[in-house]
JSON list of C-alpha atoms in Angstrom, two decimals:
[
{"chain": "T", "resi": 1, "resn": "UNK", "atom": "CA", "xyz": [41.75, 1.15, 44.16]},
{"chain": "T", "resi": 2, "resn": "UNK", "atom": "CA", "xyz": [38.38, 1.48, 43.00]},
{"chain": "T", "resi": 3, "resn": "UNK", "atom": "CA", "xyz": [37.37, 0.26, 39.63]},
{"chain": "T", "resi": 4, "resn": "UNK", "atom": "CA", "xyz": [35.09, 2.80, 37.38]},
{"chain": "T", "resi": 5, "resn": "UNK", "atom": "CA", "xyz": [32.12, 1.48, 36.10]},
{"chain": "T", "resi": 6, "resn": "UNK", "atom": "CA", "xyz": [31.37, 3.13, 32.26]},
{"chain": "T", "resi": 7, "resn": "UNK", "atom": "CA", "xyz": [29.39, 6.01, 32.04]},
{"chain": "T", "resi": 8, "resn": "UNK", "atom": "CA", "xyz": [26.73, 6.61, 29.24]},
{"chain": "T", "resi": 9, "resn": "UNK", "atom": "CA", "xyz": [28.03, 9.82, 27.20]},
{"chain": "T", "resi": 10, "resn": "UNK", "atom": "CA", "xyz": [24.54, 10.73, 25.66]},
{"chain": "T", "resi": 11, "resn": "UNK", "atom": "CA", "xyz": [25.85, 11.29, 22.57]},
{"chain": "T", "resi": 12, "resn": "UNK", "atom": "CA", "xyz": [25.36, 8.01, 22.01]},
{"chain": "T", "resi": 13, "resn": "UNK", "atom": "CA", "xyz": [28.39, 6.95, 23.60]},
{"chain": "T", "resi": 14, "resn": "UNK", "atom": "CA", "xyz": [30.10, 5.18, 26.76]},
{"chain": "T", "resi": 15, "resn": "UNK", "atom": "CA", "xyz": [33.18, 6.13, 28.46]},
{"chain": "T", "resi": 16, "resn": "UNK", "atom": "CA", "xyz": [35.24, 4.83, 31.67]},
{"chain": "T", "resi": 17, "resn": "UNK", "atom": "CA", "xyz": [38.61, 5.80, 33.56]},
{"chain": "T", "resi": 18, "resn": "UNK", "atom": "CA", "xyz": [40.75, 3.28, 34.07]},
{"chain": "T", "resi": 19, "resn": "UNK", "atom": "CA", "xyz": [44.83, 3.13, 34.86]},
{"chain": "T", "resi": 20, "resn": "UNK", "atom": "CA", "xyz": [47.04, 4.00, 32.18]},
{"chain": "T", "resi": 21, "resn": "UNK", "atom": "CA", "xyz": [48.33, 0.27, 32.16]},
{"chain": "T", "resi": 22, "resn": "UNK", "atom": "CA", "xyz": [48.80, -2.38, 29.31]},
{"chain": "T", "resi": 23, "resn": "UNK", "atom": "CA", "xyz": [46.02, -4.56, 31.69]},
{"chain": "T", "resi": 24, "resn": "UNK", "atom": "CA", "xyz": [43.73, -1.79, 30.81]},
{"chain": "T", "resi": 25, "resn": "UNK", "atom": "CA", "xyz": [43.62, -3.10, 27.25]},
{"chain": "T", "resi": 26, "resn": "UNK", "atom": "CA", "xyz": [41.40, -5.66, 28.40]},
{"chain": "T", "resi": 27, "resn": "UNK", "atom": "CA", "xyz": [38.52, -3.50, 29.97]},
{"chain": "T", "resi": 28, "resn": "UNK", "atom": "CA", "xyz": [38.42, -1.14, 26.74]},
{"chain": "T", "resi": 29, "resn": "UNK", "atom": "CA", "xyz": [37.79, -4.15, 24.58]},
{"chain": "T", "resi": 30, "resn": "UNK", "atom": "CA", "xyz": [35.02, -5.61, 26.75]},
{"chain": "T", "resi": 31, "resn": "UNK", "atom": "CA", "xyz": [33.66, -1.62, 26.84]},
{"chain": "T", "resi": 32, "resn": "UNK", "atom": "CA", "xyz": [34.16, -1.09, 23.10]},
{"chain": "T", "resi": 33, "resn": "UNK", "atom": "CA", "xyz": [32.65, -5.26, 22.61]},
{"chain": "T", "resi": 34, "resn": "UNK", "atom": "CA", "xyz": [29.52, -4.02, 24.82]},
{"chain": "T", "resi": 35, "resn": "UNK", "atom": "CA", "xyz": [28.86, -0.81, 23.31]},
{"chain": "T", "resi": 36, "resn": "UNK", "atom": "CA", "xyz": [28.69, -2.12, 19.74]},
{"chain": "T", "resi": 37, "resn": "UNK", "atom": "CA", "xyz": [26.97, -4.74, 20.74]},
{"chain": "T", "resi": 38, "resn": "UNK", "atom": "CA", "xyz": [24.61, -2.99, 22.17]},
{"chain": "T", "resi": 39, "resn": "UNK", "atom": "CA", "xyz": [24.00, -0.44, 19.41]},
{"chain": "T", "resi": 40, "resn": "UNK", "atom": "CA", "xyz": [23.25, -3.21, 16.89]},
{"chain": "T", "resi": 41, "resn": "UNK", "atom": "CA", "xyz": [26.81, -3.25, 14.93]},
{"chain": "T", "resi": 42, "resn": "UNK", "atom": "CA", "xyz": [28.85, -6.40, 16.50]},
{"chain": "T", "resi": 43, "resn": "UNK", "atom": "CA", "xyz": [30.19, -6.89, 13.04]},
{"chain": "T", "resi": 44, "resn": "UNK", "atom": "CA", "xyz": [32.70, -4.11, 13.67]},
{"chain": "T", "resi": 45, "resn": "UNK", "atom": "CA", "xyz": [33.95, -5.37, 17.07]},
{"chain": "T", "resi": 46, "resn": "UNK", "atom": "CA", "xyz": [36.97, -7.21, 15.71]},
{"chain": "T", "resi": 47, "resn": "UNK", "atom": "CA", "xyz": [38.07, -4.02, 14.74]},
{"chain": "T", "resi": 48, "resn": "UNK", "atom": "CA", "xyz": [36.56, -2.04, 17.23]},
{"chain": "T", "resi": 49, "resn": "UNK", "atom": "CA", "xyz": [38.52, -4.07, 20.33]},
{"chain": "T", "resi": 50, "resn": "UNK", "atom": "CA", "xyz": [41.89, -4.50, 18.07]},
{"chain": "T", "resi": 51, "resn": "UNK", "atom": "CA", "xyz": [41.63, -0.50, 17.79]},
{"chain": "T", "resi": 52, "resn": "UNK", "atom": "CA", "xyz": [41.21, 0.38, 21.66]},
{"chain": "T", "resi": 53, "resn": "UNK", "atom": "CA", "xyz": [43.50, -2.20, 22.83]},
{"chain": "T", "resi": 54, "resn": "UNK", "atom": "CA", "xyz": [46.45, -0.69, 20.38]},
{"chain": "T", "resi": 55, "resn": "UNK", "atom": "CA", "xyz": [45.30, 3.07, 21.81]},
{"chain": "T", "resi": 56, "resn": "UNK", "atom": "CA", "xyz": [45.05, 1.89, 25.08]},
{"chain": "T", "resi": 57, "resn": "UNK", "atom": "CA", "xyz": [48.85, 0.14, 24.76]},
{"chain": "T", "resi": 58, "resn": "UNK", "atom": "CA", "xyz": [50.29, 3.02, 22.95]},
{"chain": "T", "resi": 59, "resn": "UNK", "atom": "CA", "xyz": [49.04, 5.02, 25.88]},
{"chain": "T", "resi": 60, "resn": "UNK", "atom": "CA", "xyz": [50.25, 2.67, 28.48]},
{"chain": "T", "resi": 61, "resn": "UNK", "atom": "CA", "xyz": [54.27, 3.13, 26.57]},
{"chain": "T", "resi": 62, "resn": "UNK", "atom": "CA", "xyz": [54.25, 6.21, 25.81]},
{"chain": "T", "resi": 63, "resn": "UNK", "atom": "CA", "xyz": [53.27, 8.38, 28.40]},
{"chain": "T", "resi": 64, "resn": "UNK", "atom": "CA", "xyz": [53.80, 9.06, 31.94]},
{"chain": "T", "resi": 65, "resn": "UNK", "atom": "CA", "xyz": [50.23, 9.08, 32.98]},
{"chain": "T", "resi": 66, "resn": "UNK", "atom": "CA", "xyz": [48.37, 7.60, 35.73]},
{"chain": "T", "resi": 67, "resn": "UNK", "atom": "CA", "xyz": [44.82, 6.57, 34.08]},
{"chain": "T", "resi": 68, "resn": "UNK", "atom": "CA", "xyz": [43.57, 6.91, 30.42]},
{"chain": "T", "resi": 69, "resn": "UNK", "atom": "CA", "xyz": [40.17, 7.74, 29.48]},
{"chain": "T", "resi": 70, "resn": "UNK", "atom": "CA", "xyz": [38.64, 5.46, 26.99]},
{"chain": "T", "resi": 71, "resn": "UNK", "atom": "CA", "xyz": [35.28, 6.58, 24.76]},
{"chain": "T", "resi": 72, "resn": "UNK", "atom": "CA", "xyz": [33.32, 5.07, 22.24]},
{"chain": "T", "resi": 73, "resn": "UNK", "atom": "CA", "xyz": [30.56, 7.29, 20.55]},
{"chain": "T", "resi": 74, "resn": "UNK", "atom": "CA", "xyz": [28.68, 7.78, 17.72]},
{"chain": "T", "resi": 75, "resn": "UNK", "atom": "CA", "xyz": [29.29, 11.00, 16.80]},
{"chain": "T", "resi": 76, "resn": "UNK", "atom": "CA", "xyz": [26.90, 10.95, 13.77]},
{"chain": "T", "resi": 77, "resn": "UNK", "atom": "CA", "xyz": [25.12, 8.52, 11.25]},
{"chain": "T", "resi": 78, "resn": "UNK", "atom": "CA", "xyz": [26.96, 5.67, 9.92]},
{"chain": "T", "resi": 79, "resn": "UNK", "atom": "CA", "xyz": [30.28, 6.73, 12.62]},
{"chain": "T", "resi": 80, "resn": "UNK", "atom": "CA", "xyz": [31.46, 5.65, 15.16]},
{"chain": "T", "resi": 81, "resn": "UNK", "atom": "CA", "xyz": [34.68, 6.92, 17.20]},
{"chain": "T", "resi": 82, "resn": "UNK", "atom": "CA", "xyz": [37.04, 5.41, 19.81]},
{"chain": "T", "resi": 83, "resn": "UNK", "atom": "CA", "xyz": [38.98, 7.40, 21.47]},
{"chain": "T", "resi": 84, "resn": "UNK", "atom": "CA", "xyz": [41.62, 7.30, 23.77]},
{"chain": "T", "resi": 85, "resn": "UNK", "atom": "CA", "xyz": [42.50, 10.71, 26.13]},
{"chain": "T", "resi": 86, "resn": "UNK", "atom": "CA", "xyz": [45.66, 10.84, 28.16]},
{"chain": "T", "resi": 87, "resn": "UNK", "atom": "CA", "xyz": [47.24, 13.97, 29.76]},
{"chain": "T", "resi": 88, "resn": "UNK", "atom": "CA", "xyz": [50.84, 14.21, 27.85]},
{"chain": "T", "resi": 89, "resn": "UNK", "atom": "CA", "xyz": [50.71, 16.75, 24.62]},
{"chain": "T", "resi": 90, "resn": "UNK", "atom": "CA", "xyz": [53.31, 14.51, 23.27]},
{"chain": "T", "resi": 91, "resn": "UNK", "atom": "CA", "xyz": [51.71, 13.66, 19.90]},
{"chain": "T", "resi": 92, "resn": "UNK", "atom": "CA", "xyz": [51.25, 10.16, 18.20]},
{"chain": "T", "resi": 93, "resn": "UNK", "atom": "CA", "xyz": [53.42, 9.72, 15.16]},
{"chain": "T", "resi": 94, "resn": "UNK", "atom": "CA", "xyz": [53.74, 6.33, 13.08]},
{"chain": "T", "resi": 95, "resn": "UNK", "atom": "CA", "xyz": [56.40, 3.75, 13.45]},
{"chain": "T", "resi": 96, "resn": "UNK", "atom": "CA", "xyz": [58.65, 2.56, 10.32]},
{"chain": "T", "resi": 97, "resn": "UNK", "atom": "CA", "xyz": [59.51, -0.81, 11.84]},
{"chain": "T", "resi": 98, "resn": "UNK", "atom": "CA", "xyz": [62.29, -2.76, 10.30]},
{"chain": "T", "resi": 99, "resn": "UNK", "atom": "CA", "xyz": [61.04, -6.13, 9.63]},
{"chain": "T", "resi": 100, "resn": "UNK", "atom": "CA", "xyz": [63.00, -7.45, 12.70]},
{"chain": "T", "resi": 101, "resn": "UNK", "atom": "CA", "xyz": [61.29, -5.10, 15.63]},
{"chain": "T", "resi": 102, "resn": "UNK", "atom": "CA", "xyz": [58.59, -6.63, 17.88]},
{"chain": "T", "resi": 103, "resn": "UNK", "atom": "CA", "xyz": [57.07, -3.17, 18.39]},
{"chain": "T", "resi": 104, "resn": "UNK", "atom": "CA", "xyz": [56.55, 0.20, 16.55]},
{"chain": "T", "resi": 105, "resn": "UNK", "atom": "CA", "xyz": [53.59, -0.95, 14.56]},
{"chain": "T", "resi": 106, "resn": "UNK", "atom": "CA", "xyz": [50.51, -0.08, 16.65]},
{"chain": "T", "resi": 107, "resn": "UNK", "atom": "CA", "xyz": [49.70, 3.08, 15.13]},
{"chain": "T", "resi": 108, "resn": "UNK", "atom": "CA", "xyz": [49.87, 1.30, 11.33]},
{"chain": "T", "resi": 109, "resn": "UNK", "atom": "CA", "xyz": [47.34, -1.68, 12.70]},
{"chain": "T", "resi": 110, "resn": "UNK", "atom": "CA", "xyz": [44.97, 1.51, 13.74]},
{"chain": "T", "resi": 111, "resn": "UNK", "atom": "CA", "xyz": [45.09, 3.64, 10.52]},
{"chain": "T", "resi": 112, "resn": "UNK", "atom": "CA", "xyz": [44.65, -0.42, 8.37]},
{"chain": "T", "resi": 113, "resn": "UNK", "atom": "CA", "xyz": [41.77, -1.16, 10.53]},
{"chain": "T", "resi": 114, "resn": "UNK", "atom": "CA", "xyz": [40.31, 2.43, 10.53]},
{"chain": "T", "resi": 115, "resn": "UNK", "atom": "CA", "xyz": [38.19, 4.41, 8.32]},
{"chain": "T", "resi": 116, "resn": "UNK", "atom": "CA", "xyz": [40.42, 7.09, 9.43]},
{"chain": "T", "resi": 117, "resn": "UNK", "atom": "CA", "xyz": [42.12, 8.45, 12.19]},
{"chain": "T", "resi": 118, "resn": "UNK", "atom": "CA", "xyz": [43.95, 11.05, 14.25]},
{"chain": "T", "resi": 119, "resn": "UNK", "atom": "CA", "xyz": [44.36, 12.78, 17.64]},
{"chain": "T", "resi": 120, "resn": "UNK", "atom": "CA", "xyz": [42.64, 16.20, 18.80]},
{"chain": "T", "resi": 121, "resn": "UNK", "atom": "CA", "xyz": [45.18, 18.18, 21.22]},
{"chain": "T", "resi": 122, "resn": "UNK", "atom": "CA", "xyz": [43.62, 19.79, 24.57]},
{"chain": "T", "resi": 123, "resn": "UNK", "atom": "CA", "xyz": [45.31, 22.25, 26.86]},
{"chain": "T", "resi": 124, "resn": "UNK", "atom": "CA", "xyz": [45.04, 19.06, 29.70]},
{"chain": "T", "resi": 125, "resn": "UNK", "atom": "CA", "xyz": [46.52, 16.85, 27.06]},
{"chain": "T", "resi": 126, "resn": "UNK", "atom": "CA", "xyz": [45.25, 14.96, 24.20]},
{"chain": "T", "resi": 127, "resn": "UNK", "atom": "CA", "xyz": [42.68, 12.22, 22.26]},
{"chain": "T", "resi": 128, "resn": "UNK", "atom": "CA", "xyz": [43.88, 9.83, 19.98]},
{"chain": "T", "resi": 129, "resn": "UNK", "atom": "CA", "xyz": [41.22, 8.16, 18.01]},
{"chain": "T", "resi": 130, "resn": "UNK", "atom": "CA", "xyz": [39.74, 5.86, 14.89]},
{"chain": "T", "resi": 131, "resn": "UNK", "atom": "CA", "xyz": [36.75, 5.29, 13.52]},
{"chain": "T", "resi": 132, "resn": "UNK", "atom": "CA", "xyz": [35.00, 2.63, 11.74]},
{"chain": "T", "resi": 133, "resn": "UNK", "atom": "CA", "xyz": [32.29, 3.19, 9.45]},
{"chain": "T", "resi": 134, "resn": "UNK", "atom": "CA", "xyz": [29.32, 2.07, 10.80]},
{"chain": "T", "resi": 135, "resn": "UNK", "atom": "CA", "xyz": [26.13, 0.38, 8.85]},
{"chain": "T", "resi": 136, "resn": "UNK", "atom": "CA", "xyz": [23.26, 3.03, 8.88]},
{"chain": "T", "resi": 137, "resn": "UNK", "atom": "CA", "xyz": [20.22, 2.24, 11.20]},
{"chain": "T", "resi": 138, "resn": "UNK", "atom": "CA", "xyz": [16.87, 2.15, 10.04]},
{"chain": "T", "resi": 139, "resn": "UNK", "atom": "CA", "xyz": [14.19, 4.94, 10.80]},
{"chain": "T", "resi": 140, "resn": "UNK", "atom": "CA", "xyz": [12.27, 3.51, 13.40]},
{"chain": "T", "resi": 141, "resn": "UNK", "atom": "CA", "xyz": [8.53, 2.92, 11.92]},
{"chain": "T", "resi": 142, "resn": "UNK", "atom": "CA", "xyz": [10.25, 3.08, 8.07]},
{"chain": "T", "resi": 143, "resn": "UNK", "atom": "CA", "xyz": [8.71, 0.53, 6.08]}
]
């Protein structure tokens, strides 16, 4: 197999294929880690990896699919958004755990760690994503 490097979105943003696979979780921190990191706003990678990794896993259980396509963006000022796209149109509900279960609860760690979140539905599939509120940047040259 071989491995996807990311790819700068533009937007700003940062996006790699990778196999739809609870290992995956691990790249999509260290691409979530780098991006923030890189923009300035490490405080919110605790949340930011915690976020993709739970996507990433859902992903991984849920579906049938043979690679997932993680993004993190900045879709506007003081936003940003990670994302994770798979091709099942099976939507992401929330889990009502009993206190006993070892699973069901990634969807309630997103939404807790999350400014908000949701999914967007595409005819190949869907997105599921959070964002986190991000700190605004300065004007460059702003005194």
């Amino acid at each position: 197999m071989t491995a996807a490097r990311p790819t700068a979105t533009g937007a700003p943003g940062y996006t790699e294929t990778m196999p739809c696979e609870p290992e995956s979780a691990r790249r999509a921190r260290l691409l979530v880690s780098v991006a923030l990191n890189t923009w300035g706003i490490s405080e919110l990678a605790e949340n930011g990896v915690q976020i993709v990794a739970e996507l990433v896993n859902n992903a991984a259980l849920h579906t049938r699919c043979r690679v997932v396509r993680v993004r993190v963006m900045r879709p506007a000022e003081g936003v940003v958004r990670i994302g994770v796209a798979d091709r099942c149109r099976d939507t992401p509900e929330l889990g009502h755990p009993d206190d006993d279960s070892e699973s069901g609860r990634g969807l309630s760690l997103v939404e807790a760690l999350s400014w908000r979140w949701g999914y967007d539905r595409k005819h190949w599939g869907k997105v599921v994503w959070a964002e986190l509120e991000a700190p605004a940047t300065e004007a460059p040259g702003a005194c």
